[in-house]
Amino acid sequence: MKTCEKCGANLDYGERCECETFAMPQELPTIGFAIEQRLKNIDMTRRELAEAVGVYEHTINEIMAGAMGVSPQMLIKLSKALRVSISYLNGRASR
């Protein structure tokens, strides 16, 4: 059994409370989401990011859509170009 953090209702594991604040672990943001947010924050386009890391814009689009995996080397290039930590890109840090 779990307890809703907001209203205190008792819930079975995996069951959602009507108030939608059930205290289940949250999914980590995807790398695509992290890149998208950072691009907005620093006013950079996908094309500019692609040029900065040495790939085609299509590659960045595929990475952001989750259709292409990211190698450790690419993760390093992305983090440098976006001026964020690798943990940020992996959804484990705020920046």
Coordinates of C-alpha atoms in Angstrom, one line a residue:
M1 CA 0.0 0.0 0.0
K2 CA 1.0 3.6 -0.7
T3 CA -0.3 6.8 0.6
C4 CA -1.2 9.9 -1.5
E5 CA 1.1 12.7 -0.5
K6 CA -1.6 15.3 -1.0
C7 CA -4.8 13.8 0.4
G8 CA -3.5 10.8 2.4
A9 CA -5.7 8.3 0.6
N10 CA -4.5 4.6 0.8
L11 CA -3.7 3.2 -2.6
D12 CA -2.5 0.0 -4.0
Y13 CA 0.9 0.1 -5.7
G14 CA 0.5 1.5 -9.2
E15 CA -3.0 2.9 -8.5
R16 CA -3.4 6.7 -9.1
C17 CA -5.3 8.9 -6.6
E18 CA -8.1 11.1 -7.9
C19 CA -6.0 14.1 -7.0
E20 CA -3.2 12.9 -9.3
T21 CA -0.4 13.4 -6.7
F22 CA 0.3 9.7 -6.0
A23 CA 3.8 9.4 -4.7
M24 CA 5.3 7.1 -7.3
P25 CA 8.8 7.6 -8.6
Q26 CA 8.7 10.0 -11.5
E27 CA 10.2 9.1 -14.8
L28 CA 13.4 10.9 -15.7
P29 CA 13.1 13.4 -18.6
T30 CA 14.4 12.1 -21.9
I31 CA 17.6 13.4 -23.4
G32 CA 15.5 14.9 -26.2
F33 CA 13.5 16.9 -23.6
A34 CA 16.6 18.1 -21.9
I35 CA 18.2 19.2 -25.2
E36 CA 14.9 21.0 -26.2
Q37 CA 14.7 22.9 -22.9
R38 CA 18.4 23.9 -23.0
L39 CA 18.2 25.0 -26.7
K40 CA 15.3 27.3 -25.6
N41 CA 17.2 28.6 -22.6
I42 CA 20.3 29.6 -24.6
D43 CA 18.5 30.6 -27.8
M44 CA 20.2 28.0 -30.0
T45 CA 18.7 26.2 -32.9
R46 CA 19.0 22.5 -33.7
R47 CA 21.0 23.4 -36.8
E48 CA 23.5 25.4 -34.7
L49 CA 23.8 22.5 -32.2
A50 CA 24.4 20.1 -35.1
E51 CA 27.2 22.3 -36.4
A52 CA 28.7 22.6 -32.9
V53 CA 28.9 18.8 -32.5
G54 CA 29.8 18.0 -36.1
V55 CA 26.7 16.1 -37.2
Y56 CA 23.7 16.8 -39.6
E57 CA 20.6 18.4 -38.2
H58 CA 18.8 15.2 -39.0
T59 CA 21.0 13.4 -36.4
I60 CA 20.0 15.9 -33.7
N61 CA 16.3 15.5 -34.7
E62 CA 16.6 11.7 -34.4
I63 CA 18.4 11.9 -31.0
M64 CA 15.7 14.3 -29.7
A65 CA 12.9 12.1 -30.9
G66 CA 14.4 9.1 -29.2
A67 CA 14.9 7.3 -32.5
M68 CA 18.7 7.2 -32.2
G69 CA 20.9 6.3 -29.3
V70 CA 23.6 8.5 -28.1
S71 CA 27.2 7.3 -27.8
P72 CA 29.3 8.4 -24.9
Q73 CA 31.4 10.5 -27.2
M74 CA 28.3 12.3 -28.6
L75 CA 27.0 12.8 -25.0
I76 CA 30.2 14.6 -24.2
K77 CA 30.0 16.8 -27.4
L78 CA 26.4 17.6 -26.6
S79 CA 27.1 18.6 -23.0
K80 CA 30.0 20.8 -24.1
A81 CA 28.0 22.5 -26.9
L82 CA 25.0 23.1 -24.6
R83 CA 27.2 24.0 -21.6
V84 CA 25.5 21.5 -19.3
S85 CA 26.6 18.4 -17.4
I86 CA 26.1 14.9 -18.8
S87 CA 23.9 14.3 -15.7
Y88 CA 21.6 17.2 -16.9
L89 CA 21.2 15.5 -20.3
N90 CA 20.5 12.2 -18.6
G91 CA 17.8 13.9 -16.5
R92 CA 19.6 13.5 -13.2
A93 CA 20.6 17.1 -12.5
S94 CA 19.3 20.6 -12.9
R95 CA 22.2 21.8 -15.0

